[in-house]
PDB file of C-alpha atoms in Angstrom:
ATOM      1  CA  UNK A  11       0.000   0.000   0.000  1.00  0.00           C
ATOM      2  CA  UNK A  12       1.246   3.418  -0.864  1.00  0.00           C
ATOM      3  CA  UNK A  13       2.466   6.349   1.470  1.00  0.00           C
ATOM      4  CA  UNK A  14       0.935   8.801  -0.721  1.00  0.00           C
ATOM      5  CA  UNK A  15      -1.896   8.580  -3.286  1.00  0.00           C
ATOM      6  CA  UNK A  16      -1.248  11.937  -6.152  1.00  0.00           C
ATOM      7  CA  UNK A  17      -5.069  12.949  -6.869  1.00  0.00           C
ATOM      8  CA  UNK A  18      -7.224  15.458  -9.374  1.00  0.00           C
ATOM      9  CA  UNK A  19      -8.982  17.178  -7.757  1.00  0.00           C
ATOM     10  CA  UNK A  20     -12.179  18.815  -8.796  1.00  0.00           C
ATOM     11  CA  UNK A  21     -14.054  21.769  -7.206  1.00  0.00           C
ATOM     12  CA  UNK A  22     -17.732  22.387  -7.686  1.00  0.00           C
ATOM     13  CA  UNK A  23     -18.515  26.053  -9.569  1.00  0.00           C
ATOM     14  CA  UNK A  24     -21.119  27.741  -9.390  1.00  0.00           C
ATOM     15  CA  UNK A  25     -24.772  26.968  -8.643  1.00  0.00           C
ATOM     16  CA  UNK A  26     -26.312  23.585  -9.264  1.00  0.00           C
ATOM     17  CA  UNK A  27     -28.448  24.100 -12.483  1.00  0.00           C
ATOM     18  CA  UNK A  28     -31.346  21.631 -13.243  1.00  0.00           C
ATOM     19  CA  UNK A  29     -34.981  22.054 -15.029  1.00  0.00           C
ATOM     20  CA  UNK A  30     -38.038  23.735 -14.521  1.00  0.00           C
ATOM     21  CA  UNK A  31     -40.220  21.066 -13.202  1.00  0.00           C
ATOM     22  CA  UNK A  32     -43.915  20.593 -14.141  1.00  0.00           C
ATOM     23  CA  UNK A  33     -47.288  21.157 -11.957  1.00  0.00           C
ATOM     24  CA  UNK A  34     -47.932  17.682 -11.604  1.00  0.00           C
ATOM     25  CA  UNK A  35     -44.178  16.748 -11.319  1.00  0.00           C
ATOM     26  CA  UNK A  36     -44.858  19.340  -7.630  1.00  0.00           C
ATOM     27  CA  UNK A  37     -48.611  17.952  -6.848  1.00  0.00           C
ATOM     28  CA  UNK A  38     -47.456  14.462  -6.851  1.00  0.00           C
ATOM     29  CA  UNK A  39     -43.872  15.280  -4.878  1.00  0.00           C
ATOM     30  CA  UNK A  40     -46.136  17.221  -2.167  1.00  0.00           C
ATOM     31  CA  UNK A  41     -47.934  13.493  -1.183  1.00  0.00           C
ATOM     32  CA  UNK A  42     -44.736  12.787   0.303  1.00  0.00           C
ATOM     33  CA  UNK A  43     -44.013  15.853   2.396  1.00  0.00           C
ATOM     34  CA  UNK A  44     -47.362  16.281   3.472  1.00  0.00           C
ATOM     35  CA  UNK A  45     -46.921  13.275   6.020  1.00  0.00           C
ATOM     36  CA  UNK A  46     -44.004  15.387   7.241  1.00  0.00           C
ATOM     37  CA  UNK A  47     -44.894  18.807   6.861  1.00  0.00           C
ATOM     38  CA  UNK A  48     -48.861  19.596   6.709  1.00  0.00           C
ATOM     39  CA  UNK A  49     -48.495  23.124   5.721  1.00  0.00           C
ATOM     40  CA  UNK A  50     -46.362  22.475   2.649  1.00  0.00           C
ATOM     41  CA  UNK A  51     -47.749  24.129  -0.802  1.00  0.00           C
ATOM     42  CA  UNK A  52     -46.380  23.339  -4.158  1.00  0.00           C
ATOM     43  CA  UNK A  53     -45.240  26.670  -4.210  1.00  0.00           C
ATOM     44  CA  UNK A  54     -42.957  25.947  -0.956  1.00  0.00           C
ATOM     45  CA  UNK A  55     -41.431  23.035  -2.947  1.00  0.00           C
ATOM     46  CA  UNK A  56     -41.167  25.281  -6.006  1.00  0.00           C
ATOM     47  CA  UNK A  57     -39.355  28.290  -3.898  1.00  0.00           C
ATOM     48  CA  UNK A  58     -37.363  25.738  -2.218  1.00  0.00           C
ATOM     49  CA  UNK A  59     -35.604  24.492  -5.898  1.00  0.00           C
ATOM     50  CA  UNK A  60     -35.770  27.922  -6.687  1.00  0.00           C
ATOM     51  CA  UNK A  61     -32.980  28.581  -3.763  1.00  0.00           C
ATOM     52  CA  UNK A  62     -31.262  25.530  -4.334  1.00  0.00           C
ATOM     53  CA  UNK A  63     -30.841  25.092  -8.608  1.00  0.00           C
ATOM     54  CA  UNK A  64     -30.745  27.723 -11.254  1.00  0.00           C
ATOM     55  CA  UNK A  65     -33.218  26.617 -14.726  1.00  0.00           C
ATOM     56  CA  UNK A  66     -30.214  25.299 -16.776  1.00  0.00           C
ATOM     57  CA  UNK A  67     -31.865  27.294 -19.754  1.00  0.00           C
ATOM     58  CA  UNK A  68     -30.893  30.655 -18.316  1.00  0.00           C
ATOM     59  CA  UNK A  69     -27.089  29.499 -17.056  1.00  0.00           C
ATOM     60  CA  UNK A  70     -24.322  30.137 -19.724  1.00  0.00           C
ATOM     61  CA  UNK A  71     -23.037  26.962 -19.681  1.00  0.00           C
ATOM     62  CA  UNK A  72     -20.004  26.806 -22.440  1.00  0.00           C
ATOM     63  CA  UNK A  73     -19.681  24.247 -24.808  1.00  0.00           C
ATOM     64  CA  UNK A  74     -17.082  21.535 -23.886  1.00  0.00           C
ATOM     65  CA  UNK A  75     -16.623  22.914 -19.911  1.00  0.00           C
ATOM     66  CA  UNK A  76     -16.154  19.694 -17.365  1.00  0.00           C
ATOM     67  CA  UNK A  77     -19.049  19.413 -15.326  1.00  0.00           C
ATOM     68  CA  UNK A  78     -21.145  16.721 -13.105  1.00  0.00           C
ATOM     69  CA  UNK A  79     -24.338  15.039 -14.115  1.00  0.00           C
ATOM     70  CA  UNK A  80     -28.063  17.662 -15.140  1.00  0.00           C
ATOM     71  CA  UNK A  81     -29.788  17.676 -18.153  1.00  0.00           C
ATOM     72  CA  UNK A  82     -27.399  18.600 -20.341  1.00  0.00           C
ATOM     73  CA  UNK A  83     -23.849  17.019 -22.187  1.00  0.00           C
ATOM     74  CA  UNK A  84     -21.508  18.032 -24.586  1.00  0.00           C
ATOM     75  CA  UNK A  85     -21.405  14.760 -27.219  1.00  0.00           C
ATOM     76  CA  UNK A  86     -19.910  14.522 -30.984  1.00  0.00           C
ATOM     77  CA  UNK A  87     -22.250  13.220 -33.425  1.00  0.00           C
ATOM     78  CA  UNK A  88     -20.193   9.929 -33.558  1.00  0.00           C
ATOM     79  CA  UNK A  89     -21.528   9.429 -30.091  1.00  0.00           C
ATOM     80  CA  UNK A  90     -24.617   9.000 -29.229  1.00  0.00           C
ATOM     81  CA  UNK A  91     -26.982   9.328 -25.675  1.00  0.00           C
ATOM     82  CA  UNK A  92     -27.075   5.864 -23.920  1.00  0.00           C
ATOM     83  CA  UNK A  93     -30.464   4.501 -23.728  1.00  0.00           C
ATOM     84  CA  UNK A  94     -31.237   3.734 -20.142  1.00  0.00           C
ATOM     85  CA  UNK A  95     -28.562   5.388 -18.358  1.00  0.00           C
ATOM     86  CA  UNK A  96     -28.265   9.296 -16.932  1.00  0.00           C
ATOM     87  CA  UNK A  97     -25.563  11.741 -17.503  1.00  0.00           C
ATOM     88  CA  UNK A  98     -23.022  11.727 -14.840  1.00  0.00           C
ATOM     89  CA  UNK A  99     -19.944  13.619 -16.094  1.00  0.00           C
ATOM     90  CA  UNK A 100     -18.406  15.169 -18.706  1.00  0.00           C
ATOM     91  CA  UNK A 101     -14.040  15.899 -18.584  1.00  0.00           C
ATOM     92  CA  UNK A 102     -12.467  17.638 -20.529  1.00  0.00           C
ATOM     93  CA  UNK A 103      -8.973  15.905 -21.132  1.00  0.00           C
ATOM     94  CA  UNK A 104      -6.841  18.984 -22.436  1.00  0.00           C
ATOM     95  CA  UNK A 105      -8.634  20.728 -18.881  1.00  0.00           C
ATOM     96  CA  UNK A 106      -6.504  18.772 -16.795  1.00  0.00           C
ATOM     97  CA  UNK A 107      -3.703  17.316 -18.343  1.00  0.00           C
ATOM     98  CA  UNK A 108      -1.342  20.223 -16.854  1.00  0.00           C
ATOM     99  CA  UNK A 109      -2.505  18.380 -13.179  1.00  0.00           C
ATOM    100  CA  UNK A 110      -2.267  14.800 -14.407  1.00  0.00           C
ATOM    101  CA  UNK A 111       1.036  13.732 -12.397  1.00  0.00           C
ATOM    102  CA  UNK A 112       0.881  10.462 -12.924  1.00  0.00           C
ATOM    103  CA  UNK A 113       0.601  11.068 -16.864  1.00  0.00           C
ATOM    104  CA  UNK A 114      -1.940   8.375 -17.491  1.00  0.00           C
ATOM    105  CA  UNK A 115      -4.967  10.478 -19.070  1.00  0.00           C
ATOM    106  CA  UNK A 116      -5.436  10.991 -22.652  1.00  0.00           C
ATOM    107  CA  UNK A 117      -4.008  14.654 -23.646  1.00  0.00           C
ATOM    108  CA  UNK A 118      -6.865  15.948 -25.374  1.00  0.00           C
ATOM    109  CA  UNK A 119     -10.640  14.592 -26.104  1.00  0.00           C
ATOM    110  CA  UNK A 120     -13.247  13.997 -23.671  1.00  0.00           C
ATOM    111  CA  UNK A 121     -14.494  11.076 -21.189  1.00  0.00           C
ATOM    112  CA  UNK A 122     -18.265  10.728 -20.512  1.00  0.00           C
ATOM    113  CA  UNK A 123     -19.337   8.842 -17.627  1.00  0.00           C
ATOM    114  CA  UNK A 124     -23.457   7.161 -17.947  1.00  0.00           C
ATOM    115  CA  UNK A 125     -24.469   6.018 -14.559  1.00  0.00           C
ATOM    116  CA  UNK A 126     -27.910   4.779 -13.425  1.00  0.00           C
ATOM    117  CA  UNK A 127     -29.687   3.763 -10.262  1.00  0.00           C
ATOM    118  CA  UNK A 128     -28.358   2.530  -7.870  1.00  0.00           C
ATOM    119  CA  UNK A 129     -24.835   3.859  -9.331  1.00  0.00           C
ATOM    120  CA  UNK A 130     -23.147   0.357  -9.622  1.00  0.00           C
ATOM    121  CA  UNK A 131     -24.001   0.307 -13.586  1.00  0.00           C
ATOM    122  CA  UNK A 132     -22.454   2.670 -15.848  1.00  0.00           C
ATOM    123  CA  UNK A 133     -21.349   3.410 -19.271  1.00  0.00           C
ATOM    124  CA  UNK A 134     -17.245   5.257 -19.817  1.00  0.00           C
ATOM    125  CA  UNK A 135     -17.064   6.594 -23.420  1.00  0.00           C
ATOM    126  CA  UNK A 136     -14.740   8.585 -25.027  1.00  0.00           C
ATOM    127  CA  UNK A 137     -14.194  11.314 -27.836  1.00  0.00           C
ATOM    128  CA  UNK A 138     -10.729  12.569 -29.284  1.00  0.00           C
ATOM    129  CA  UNK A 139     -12.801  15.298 -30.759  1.00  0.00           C
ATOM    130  CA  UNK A 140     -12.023  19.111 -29.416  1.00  0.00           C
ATOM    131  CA  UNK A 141     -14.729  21.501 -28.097  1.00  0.00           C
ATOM    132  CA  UNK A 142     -15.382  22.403 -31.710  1.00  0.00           C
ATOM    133  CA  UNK A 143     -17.097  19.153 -32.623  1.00  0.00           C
ATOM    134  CA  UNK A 144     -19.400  18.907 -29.993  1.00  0.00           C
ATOM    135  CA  UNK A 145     -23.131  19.918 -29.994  1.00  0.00           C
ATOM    136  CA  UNK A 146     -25.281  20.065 -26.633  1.00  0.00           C
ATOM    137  CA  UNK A 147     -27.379  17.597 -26.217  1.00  0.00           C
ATOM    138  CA  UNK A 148     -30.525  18.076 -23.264  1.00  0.00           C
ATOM    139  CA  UNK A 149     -32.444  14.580 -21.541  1.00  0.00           C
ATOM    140  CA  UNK A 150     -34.600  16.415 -18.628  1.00  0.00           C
ATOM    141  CA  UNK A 151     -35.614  14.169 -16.033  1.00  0.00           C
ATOM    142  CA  UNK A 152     -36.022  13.472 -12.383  1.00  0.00           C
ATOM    143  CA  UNK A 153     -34.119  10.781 -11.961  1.00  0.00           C
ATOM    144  CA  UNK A 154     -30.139   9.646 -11.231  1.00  0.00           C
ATOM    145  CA  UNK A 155     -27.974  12.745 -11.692  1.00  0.00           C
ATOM    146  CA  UNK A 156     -31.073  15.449 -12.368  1.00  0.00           C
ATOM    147  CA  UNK A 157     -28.950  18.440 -11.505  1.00  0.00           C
ATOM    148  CA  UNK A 158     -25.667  19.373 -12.667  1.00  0.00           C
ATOM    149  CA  UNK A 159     -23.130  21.713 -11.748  1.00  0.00           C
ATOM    150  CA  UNK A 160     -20.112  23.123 -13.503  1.00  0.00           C
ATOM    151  CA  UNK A 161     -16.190  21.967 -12.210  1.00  0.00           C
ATOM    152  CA  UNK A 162     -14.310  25.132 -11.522  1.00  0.00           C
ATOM    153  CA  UNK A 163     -10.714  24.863 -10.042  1.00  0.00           C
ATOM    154  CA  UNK A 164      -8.689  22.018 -10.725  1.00  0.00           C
ATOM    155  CA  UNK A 165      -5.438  21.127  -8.487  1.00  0.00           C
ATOM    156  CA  UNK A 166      -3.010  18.511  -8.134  1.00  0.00           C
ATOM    157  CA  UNK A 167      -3.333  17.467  -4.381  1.00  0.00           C
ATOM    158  CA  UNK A 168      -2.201  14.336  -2.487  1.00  0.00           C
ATOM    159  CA  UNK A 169      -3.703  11.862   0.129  1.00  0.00           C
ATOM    160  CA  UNK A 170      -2.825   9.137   2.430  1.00  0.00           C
ATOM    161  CA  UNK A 171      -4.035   6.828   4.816  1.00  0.00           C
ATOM    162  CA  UNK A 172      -4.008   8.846   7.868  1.00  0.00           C
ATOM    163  CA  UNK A 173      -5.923  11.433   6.411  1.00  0.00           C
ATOM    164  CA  UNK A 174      -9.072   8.522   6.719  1.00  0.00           C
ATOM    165  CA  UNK A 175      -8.603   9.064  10.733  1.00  0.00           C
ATOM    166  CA  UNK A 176      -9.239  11.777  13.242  1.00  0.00           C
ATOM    167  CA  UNK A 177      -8.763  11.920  17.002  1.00  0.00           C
ATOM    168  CA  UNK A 178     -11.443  11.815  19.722  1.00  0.00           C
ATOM    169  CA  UNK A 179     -10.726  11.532  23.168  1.00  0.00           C
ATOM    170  CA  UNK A 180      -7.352  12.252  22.752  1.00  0.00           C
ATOM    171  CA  UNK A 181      -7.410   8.650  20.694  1.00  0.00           C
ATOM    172  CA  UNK A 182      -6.815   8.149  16.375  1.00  0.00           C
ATOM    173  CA  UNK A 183     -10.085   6.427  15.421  1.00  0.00           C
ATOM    174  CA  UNK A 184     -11.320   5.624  11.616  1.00  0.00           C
ATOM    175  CA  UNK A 185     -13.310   8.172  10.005  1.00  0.00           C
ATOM    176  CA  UNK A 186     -15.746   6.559   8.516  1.00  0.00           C
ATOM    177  CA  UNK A 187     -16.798   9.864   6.524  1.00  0.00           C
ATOM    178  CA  UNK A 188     -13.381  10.939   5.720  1.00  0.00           C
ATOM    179  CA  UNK A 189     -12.897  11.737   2.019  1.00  0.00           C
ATOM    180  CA  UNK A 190     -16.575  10.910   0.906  1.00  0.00           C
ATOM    181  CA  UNK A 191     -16.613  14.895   0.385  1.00  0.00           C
ATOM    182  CA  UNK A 192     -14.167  14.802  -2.494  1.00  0.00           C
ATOM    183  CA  UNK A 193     -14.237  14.801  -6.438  1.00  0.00           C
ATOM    184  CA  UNK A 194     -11.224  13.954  -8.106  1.00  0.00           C
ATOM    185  CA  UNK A 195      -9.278  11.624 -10.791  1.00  0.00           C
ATOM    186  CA  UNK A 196      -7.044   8.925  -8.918  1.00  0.00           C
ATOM    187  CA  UNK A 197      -6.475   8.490  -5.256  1.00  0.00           C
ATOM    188  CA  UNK A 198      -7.436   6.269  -2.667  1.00  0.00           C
ATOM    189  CA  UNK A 199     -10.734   3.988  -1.941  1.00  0.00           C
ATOM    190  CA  UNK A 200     -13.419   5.728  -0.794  1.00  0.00           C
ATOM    191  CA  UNK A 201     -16.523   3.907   1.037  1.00  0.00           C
ATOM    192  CA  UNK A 202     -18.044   5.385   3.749  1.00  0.00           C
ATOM    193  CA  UNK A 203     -19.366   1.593   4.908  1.00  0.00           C
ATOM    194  CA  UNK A 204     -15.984   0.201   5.018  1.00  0.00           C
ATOM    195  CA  UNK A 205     -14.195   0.053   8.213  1.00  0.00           C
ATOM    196  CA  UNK A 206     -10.285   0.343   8.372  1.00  0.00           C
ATOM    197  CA  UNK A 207      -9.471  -3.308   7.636  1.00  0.00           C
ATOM    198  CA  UNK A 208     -11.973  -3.265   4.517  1.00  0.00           C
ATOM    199  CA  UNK A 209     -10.170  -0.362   2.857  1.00  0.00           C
ATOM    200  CA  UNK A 210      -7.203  -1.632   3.242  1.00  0.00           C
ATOM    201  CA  UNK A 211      -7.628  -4.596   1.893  1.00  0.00           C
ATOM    202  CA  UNK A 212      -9.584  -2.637  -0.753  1.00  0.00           C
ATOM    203  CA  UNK A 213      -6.920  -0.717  -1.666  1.00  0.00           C
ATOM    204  CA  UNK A 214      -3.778  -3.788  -1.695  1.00  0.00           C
ATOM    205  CA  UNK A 215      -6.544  -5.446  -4.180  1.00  0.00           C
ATOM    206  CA  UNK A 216      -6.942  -2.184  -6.470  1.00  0.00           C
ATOM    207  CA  UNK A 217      -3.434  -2.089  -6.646  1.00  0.00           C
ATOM    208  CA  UNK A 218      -2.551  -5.693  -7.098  1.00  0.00           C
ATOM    209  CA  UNK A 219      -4.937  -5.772  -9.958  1.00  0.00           C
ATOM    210  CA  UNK A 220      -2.939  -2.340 -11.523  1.00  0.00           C
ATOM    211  CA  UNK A 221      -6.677  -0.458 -11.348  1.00  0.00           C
ATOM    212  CA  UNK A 222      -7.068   3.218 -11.063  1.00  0.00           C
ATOM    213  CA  UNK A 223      -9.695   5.828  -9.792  1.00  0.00           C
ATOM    214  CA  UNK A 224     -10.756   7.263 -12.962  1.00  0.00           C
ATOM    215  CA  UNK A 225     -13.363   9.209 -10.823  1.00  0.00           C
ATOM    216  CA  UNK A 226     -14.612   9.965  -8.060  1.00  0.00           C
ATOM    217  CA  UNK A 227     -18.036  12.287  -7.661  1.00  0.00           C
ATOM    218  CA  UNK A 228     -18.310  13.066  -4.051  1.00  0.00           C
ATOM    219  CA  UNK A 229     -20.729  14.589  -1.635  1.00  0.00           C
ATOM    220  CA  UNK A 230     -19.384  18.007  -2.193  1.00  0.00           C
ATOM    221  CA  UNK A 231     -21.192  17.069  -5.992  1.00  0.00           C
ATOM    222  CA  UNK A 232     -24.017  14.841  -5.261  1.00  0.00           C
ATOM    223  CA  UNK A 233     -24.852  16.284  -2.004  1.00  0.00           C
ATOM    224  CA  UNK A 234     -24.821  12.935  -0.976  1.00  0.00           C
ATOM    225  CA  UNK A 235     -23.013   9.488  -1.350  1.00  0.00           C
ATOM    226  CA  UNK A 236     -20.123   8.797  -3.600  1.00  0.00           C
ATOM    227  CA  UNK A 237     -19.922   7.317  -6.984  1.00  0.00           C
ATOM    228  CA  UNK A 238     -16.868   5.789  -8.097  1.00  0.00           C
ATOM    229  CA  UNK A 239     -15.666   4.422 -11.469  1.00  0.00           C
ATOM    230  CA  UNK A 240     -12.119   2.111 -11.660  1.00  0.00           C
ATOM    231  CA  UNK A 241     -10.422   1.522 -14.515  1.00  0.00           C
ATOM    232  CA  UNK A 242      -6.921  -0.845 -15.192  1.00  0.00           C
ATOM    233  CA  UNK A 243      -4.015   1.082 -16.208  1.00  0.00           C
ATOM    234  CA  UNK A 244      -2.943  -0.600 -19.518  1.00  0.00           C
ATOM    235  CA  UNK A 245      -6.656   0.001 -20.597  1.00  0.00           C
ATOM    236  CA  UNK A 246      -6.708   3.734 -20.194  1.00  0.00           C
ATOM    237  CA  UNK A 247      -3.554   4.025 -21.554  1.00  0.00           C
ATOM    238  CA  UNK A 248      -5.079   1.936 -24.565  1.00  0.00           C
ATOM    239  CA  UNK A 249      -7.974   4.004 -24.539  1.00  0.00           C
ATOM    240  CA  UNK A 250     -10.075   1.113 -23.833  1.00  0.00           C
ATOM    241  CA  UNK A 251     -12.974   2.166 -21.490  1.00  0.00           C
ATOM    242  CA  UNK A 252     -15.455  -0.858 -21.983  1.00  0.00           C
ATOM    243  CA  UNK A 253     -14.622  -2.639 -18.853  1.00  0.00           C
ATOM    244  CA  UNK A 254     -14.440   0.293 -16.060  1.00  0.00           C
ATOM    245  CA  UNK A 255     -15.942  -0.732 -12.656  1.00  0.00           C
ATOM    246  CA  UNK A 256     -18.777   1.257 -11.073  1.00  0.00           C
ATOM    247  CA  UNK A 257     -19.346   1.402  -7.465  1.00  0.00           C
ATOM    248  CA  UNK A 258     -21.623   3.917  -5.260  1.00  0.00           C
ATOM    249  CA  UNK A 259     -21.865   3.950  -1.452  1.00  0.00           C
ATOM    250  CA  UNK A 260     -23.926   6.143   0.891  1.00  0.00           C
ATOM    251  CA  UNK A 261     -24.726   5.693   4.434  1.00  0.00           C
TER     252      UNK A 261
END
C-alpha cells in the first residue's frame, strides 16, 4: 500500500443548475411531504428548488466545460446518448492534463461517464474530438444525476491513509466519513461503509490488480453518497474504457 496517493482534484462552480419542473411533477412530490410537513404548498417546494438550482436554460453553460451530471452534455455526433442510463460527467482531457502527475490520461478529447440507479451500472465513453465538434445535447428528467453543476478549479493534491482518521478523546479512530466529500481523478478507496481493515484490503486489491480511480463524484457534488468508477491502467492508456468498474456507497 502506498504512502501517498497523487489525486485530481475537482471543485464544484457555481450553482447547481437543473430544469423547470412541471405542476404535476410538484402535486405528486407534495404526497410525500405532506406526512411530514402539513403546511407544505407546491409553491414551498417550487421556492425551495428555486434557492437551491438555477433553470439550466438561463445558465451560460459553455460548450465543452467539465461538469457533473443535469440535463445537459456536450457529445460529438459519432456518439450518441445511452439509452437507459443518466448523464453523470463530462471531462475535458486537455482541462486537466497540466494536473495529471501520474501522466496516465489521454491529452486531449473527452471522457463521458453514464451512470444509473443505484450507481453500480455505468457506461465510460470517449471522444478525441475538441470543443469544436461537440453539440449540446438536453435529456430532462427526475431521476439519477437530475442536476448538474459546472467543475471550476482544478489542483493537483495528495492523500494518504491517515488522512481517513481523526482523534477523539485524545485517541486516532477511523473516520468513517473521511474523504466521501471529495471529487477527483485517482487516489485512494473511498466507502463510507468500510471500516479500516476493509479499505485496506480494498486498496492492496486495487493495486494488485494495476486499477485506477478514474473518478470519483463526491458529496461536495451529489450532495450525498459517492460514486466511483475504476479503470486498469494498460486500458486507459489503450484508450479502452469498456470494462471500467462502477461502485456507489452512501450511508
Amino acid at each position: 500500500m502506498q504512502e501517498q496517493y497523487k489525486i485530481i482534484r475537482l471543485h464544484p462552480y457555481g450553482k447547481k443548475y437543473c430544469q423547470v419542473f412541471s405542476q404535476e411533477y410538484y402535486e405528486n412530490s407534495l404526497k410525500s411531504w405532506k406526512k411530514y410537513f402539513p403546511d407544505y404548498t407546491v409553491e414551498t417546494l417550487r421556492e425551495m428548488d428555486r434557492k437551491e438550482y438555477d433553470n439550466y436554460l438561463e445558465r451560460d453553460i459553455p460548450i465543452g466545460a467539465s461538469r457533473i451530471g443535469g440535463p445537459i452534455v456536450d457529445l460529438p455526433d459519432d456518439i450518441k446518448y445511452p439509452e437507459g442510463y443518466y448523464f453523470a460527467a463530462q471531462l475535458n482531457c486537455e482541462e486537466l492534463k497540466q494536473y495529471d502527475e501520474l501522466n496516465l490520461l489521454p491529452q486531449k478529447g473527452f471522457i463521458y461517464f453514464f451512470t444509473r440507479h443505484p450507481g453500480d451500472n455505468g457506461i465510460v465513453l470517449y471522444s478525441p474530438k475538441g470543443s469544436k465538434d461537440l453539440k449540446m445535447v438536453t435529456k430532462e428528467h427526475s431521476e439519477w444525476n437530475f442536476y448538474g453543476c459546472l467543475i471550476g478549479d482544478i489542483k493537483s493534491e495528495a492523500e494518504s491513509i491517515e488522512s481517513r482518521y481523526e482523534i477523539e478523546d485524545g485517541k486516532k479512530v477511523w473516520d468513517f466519513f473521511a474523504g466521501t466529500d471529495i471529487t477527483k481523478v485517482y487516489g485512494m478507496y473511498t466507502n463510507c461503509q468500510a471500516n479500516e481493515e476493509e479499505t485496506k484490503n480494498k486498496l492492496y486489491e486495487l493495486e494488485k490488480n494495476d486499477l485506477v480511480l478514474l473518478l470519483q463524484i463526491g458529496s461536495d457534488f451529489m450532495g450525498e453518497g459517492t460514486q466511483c468508477v475504476y479503470i486498469n491502467k494498460k486500458d486507459l492508456q489503450d484508450l479502452n474504457f469498456t470494462r471500467c468498474i462502477f461502485e456507489y456507497n452512501q450511508s
